[in-house]
Tab-separated table of C-alpha atoms and ligand atoms in Angstrom:
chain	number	residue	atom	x	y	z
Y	1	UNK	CA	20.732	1.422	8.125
Y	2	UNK	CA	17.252	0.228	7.796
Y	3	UNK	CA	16.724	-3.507	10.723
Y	4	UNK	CA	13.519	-4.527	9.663
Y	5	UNK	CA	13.104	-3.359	6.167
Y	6	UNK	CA	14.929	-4.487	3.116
Y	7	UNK	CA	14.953	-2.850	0.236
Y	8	UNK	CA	16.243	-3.841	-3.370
Y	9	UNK	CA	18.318	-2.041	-5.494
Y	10	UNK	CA	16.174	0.096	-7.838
Y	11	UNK	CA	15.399	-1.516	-11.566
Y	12	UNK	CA	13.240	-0.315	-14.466
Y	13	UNK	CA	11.926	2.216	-11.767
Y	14	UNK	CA	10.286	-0.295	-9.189
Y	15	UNK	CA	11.391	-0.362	-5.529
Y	16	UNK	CA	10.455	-3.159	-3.324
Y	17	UNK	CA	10.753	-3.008	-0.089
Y	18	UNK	CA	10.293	-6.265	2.343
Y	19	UNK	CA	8.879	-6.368	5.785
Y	20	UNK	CA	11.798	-8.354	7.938
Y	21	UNK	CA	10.993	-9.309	10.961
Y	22	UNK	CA	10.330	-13.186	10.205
Y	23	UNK	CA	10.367	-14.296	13.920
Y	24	UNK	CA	7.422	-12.239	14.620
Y	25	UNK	CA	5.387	-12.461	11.701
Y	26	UNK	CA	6.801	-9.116	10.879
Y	27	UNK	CA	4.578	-7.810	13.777
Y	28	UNK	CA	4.763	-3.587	13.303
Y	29	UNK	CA	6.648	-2.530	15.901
Y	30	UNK	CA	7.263	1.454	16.090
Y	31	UNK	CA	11.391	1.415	14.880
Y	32	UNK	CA	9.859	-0.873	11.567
Y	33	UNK	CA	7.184	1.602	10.973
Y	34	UNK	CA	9.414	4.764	11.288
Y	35	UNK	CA	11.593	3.063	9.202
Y	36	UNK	CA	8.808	2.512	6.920
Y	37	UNK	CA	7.938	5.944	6.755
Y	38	UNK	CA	11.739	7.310	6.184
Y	39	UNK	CA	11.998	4.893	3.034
Y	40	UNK	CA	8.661	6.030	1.579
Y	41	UNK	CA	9.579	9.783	2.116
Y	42	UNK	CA	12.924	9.385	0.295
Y	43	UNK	CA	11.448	7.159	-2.152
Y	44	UNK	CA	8.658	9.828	-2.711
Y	45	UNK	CA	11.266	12.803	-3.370
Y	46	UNK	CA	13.258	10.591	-5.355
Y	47	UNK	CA	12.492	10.843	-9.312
Y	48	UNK	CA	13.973	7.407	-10.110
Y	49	UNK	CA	11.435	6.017	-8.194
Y	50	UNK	CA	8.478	5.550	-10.201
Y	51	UNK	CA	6.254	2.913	-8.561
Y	52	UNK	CA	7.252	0.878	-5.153
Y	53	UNK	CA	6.324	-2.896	-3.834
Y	54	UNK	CA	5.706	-3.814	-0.310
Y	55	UNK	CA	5.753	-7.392	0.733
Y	56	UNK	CA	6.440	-9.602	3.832
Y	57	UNK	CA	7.509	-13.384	3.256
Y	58	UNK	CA	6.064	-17.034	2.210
Y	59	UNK	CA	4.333	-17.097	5.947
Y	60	UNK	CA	3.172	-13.623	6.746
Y	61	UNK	CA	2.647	-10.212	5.518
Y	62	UNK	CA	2.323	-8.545	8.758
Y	63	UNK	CA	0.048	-10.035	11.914
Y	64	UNK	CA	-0.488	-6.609	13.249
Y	65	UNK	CA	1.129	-4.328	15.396
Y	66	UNK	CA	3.422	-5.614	17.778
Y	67	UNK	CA	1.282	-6.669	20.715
Y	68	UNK	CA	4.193	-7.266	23.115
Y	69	UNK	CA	5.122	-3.513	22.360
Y	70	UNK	CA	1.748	-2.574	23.274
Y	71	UNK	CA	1.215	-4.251	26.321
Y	72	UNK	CA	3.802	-1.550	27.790
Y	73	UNK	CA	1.445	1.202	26.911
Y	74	UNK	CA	-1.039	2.786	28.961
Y	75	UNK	CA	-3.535	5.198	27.943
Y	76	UNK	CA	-0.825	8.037	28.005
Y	77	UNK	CA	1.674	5.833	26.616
Y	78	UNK	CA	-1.503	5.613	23.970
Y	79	UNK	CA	-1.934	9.294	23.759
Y	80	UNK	CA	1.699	10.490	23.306
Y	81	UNK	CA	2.535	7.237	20.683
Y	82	UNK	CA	4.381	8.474	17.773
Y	83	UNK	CA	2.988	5.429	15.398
Y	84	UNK	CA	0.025	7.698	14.018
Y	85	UNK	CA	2.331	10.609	12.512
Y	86	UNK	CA	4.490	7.449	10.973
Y	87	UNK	CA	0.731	6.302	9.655
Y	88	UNK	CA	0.085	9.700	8.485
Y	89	UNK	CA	3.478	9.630	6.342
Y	90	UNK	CA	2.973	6.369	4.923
Y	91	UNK	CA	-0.663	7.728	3.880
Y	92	UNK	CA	0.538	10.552	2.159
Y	93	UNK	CA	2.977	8.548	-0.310
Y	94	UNK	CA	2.489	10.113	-3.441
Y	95	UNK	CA	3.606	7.320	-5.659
Y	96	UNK	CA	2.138	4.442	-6.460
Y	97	UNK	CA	2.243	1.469	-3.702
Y	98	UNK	CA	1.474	-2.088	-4.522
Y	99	UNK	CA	1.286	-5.055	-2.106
Y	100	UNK	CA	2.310	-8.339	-2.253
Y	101	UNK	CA	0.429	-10.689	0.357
Y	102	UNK	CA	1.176	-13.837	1.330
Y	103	UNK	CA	0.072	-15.690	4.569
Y	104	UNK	CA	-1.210	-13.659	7.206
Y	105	UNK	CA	-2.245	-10.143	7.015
Y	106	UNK	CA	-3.737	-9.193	10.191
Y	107	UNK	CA	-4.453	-5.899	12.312
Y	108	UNK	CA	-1.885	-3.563	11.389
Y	109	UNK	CA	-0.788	-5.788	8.269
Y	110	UNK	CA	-4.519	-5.712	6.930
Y	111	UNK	CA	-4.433	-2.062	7.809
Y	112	UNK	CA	-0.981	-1.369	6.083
Y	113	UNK	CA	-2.198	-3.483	2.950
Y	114	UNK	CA	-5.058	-0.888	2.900
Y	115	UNK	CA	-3.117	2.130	2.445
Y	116	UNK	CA	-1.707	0.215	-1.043
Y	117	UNK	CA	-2.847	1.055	-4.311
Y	118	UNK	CA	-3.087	-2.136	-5.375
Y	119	UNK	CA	-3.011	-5.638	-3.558
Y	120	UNK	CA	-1.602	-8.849	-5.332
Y	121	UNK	CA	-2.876	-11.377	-2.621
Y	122	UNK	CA	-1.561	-15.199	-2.476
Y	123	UNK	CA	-4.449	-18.221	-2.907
Y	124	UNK	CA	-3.129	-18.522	0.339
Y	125	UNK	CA	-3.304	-15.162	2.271
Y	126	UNK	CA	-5.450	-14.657	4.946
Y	127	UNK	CA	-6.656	-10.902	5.729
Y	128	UNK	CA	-8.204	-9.848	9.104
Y	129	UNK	CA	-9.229	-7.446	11.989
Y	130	UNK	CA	-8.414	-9.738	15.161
Y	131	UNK	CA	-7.882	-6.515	17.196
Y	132	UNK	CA	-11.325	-7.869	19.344
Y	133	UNK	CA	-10.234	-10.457	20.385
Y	134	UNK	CA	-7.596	-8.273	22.660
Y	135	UNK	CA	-10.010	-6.359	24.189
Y	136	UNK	CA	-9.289	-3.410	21.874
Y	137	UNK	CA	-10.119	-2.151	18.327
Y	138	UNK	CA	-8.332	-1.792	15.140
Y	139	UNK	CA	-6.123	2.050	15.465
Y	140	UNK	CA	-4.920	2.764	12.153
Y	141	UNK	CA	-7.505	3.292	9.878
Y	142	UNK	CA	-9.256	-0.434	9.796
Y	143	UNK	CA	-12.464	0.079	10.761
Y	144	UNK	CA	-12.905	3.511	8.426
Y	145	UNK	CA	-10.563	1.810	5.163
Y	146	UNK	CA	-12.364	-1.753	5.077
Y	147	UNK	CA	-15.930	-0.176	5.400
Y	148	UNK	CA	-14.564	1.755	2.486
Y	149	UNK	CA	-13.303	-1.309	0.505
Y	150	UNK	CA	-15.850	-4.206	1.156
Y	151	UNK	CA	-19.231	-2.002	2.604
Y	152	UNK	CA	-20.238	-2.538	6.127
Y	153	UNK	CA	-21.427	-5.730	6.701
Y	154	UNK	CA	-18.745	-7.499	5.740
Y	155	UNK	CA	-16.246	-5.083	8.002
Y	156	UNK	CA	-18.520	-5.133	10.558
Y	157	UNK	CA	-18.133	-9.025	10.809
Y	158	UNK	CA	-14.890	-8.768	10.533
Y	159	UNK	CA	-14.145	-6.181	13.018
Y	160	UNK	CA	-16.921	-7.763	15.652
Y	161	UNK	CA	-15.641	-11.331	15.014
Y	162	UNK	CA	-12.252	-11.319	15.227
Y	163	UNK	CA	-12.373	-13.876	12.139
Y	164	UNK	CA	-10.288	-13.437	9.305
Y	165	UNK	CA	-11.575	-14.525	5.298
Y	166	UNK	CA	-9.654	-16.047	2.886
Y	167	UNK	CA	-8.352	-14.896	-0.168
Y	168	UNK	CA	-11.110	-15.646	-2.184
Y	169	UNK	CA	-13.291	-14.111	-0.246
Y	170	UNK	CA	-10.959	-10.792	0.055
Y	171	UNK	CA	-10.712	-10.915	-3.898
Y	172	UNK	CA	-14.950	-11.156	-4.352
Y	173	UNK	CA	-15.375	-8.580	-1.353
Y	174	UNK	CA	-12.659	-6.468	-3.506
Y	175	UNK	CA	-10.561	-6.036	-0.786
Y	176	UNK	CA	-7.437	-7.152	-3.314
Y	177	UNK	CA	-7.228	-7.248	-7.167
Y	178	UNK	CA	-5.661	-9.841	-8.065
Y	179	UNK	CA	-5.049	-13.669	-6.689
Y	180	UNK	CA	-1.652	-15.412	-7.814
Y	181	UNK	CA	-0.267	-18.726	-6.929
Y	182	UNK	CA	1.961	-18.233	-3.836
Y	183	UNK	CA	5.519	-18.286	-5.503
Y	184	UNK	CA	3.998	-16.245	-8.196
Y	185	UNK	CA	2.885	-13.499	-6.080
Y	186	UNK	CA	5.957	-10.927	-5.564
Y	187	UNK	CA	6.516	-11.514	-9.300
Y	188	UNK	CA	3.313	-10.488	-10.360
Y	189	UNK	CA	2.947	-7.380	-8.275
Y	190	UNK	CA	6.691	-6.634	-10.015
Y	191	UNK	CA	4.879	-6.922	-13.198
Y	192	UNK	CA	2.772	-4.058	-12.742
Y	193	UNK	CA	4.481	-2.270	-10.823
Y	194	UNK	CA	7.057	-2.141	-13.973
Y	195	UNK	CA	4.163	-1.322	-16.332
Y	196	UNK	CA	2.985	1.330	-13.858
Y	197	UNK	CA	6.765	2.746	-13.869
Y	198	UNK	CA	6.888	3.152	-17.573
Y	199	UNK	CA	3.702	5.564	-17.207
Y	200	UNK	CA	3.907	9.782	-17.170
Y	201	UNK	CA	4.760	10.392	-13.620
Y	202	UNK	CA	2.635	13.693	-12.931
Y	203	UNK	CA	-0.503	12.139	-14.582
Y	204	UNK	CA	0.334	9.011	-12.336
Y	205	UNK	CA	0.696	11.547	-8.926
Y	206	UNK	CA	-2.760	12.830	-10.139
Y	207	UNK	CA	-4.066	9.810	-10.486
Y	208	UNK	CA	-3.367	8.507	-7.430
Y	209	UNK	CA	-4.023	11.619	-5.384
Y	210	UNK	CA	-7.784	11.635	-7.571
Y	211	UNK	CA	-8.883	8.099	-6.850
Y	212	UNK	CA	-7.602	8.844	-2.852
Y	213	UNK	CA	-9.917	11.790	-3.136
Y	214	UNK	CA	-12.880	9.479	-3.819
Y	215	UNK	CA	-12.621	7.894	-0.917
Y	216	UNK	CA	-13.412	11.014	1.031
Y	217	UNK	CA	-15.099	13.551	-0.764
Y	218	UNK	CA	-18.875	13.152	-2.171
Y	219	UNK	CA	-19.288	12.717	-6.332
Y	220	UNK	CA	-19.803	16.251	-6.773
Y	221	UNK	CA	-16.757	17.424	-4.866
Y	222	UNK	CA	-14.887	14.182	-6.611
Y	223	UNK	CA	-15.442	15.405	-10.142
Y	224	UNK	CA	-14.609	18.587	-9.730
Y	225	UNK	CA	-11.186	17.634	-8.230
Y	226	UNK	CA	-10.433	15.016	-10.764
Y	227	UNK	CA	-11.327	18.429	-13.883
Y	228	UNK	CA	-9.013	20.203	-12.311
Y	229	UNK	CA	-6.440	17.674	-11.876
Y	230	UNK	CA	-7.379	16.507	-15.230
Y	231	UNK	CA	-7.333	20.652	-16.753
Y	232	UNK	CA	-3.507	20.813	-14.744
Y	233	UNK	CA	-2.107	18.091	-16.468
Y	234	UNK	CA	-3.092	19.893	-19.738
Y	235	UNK	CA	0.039	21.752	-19.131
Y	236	UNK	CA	2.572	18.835	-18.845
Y	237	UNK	CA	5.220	18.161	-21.691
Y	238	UNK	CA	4.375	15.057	-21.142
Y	239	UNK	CA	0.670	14.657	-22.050
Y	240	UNK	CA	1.912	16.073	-25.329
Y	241	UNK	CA	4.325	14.058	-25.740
Y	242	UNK	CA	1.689	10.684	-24.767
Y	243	UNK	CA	-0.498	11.780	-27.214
Y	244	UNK	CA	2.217	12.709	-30.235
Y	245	UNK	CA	3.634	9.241	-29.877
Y	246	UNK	CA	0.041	7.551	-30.090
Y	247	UNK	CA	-0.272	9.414	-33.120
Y	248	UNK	CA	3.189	8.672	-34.524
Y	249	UNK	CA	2.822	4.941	-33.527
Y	250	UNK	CA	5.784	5.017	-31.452
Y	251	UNK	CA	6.798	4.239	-26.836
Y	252	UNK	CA	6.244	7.732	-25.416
Y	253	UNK	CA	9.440	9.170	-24.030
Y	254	UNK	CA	8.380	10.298	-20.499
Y	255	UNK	CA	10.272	12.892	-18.439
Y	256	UNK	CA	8.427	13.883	-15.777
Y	257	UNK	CA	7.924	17.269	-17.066
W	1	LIG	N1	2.849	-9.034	17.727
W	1	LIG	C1	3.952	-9.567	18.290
W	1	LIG	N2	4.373	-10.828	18.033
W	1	LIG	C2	3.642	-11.570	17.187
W	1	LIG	C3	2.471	-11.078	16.568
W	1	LIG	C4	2.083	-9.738	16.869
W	1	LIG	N3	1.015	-9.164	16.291
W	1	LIG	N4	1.959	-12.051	15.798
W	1	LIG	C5	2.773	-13.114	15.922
W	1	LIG	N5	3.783	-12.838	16.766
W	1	LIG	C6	4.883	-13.697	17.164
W	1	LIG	C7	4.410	-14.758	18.151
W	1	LIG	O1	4.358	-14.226	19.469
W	1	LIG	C8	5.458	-15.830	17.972
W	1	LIG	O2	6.620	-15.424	18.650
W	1	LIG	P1	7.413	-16.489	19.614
W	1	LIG	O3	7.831	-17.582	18.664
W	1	LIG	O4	8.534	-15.672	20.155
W	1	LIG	O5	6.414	-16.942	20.619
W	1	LIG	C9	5.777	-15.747	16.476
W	1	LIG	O6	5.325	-14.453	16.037
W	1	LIG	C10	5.039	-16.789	15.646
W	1	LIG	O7	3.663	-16.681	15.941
W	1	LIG	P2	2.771	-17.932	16.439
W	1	LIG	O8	3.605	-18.934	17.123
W	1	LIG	O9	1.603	-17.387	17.196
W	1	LIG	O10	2.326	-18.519	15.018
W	1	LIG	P3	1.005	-19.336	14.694
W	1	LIG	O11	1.171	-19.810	13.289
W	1	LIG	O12	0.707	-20.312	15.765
W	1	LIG	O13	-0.195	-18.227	14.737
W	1	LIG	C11	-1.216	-16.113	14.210
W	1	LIG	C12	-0.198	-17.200	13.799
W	1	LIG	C13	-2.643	-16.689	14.166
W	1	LIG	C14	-1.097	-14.961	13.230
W	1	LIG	C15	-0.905	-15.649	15.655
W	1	LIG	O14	0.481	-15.354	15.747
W	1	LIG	C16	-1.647	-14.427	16.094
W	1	LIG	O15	-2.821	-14.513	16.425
W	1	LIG	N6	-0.982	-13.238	16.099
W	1	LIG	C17	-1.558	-12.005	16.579
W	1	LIG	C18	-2.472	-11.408	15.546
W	1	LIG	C19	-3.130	-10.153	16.095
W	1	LIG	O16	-3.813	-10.180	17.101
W	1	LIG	N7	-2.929	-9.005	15.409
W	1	LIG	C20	-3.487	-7.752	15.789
W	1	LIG	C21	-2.535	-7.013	16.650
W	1	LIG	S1	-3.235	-5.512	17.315
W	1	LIG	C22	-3.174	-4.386	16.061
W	1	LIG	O17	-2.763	-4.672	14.959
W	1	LIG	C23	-3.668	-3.006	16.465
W	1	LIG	C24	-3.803	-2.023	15.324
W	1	LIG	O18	-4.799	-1.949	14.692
W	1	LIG	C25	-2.745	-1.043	15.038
């Protein structure tokens, strides 16, 4: 049974999942992201599961990984730490992953948020790299994801400085997508999660796996991939069946197929 992790029964296809480790500011300790990783494999093989939410609570996303766990490592402890193959997992999600933010999302949070589709961020969410200011650096995937999302200067403040920026900020730097009200902010990322749920699956796996593919592959190499994915899909039932019931005026009856 999952400790830090709850998870909501399944409806209209959306899964949310909350971080639950409230006295810590849902710091990332290893058992929460193995956890983490179990849920999103199962949740990944399982065709009911069409789109999933990740969220912390009113006060924190996630401040990071658990720095009281790390202090007991040393560089060996470093080397032989099984938190990057639990990284790696959650990475390679297939589905689509949207986060809710509200409060703090620091270190590993910020660096979890990153590996989210989309991010439904709180007025009052705060995102950062504070890993400098603990005589280390950020370890899974900061620096290389937010020079990706907001361009280097801005990461390289963040990363050099320690200093976190505010939602605002995060939504002009286009870190997140959206800004809600705080209580509105779980709803919201419900919302399209729901509409994403309703969508074709496969083209929806493509999708995700084509816009990934931008982020490390050159425009050349990235439109190529994205024919290809775009030629496979040819041979779905359901692209037919999305572009019959356009024609016929009528919802499209997905299967997956
Ligand atoms: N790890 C472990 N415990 C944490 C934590 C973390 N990252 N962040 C907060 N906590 C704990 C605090 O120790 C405190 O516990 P106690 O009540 O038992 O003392 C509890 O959560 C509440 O925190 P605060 O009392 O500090 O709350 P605050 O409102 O005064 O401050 C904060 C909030 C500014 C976020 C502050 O908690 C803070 O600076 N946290 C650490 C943030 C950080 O450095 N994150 C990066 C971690 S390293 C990392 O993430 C590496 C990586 O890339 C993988």
């Amino acid at each position: 049974m999952p400790t830090f992790l709850l998870t909501e029964p399944l409806h209209n296809g959306v899964l949310i999942l909350r971080l639950n480790r409230p006295d810590a500011l849902n710091a990332l300790n290893t058992a929460l992201l193995e956890e983490l990783a179990d849920l999103l494999d199962d949740a990944g093989l399982n065709d009911d599961v069409r789109s999933v939410v990740i969220t912390g609570n009113e006060r924190a996303f996630a401040a990071g990984a658990d720095v009281r766990e790390m202090a007991g490592l040393d560089a060996v402890g470093v080397m032989q730490d099984p938190r990057p193959r639990y990284w790696a997992r959650i990475a390679a999600f297939p589905k689509p992953l949207i986060a809710a933010v509200n409060g703090y999302c620091l270190g590993g949070g910020c660096e979890l948020m990153m590996h989210a589709d989309i991010v439904v961020a709180s007025s009052d969410a705060q995102f950062g790299q504070p890993e400098i200011n603990l005589g280390i650096i950020p370890g899974a995937g900061g620096t290389q994801r937010l020079i990706r999302a907001v361009g280097k200067a801005l990461a390289s403040q963040m990363v050099m400085t320690g200093q976190p920026i505010d939602a605002e900020r995060a939504l002009q730097a286009g870190l997140v997508s959206e800004l809600t009200e705080p209580e509105l902010c779980l709803e919201r990322a419900i919302d399209i999660a729901r509409r994403i749920a309703r969508q074709a699956p496969l083209a929806m796996q493509q999708a995700k796996d084509v816009l990934n593919r931008a982020q490390e592959s050159h425009l050349a190499a990235g439109l190529a991939y994205e024919r290809k994915a775009f030629t496979l899909l040819a041979a779905t039932e359901d692209r037919n069946e999305g572009i019959r019931a356009f024609i016929e005026k009528r919802r499209p009856d997905y299967r997956g197929r």
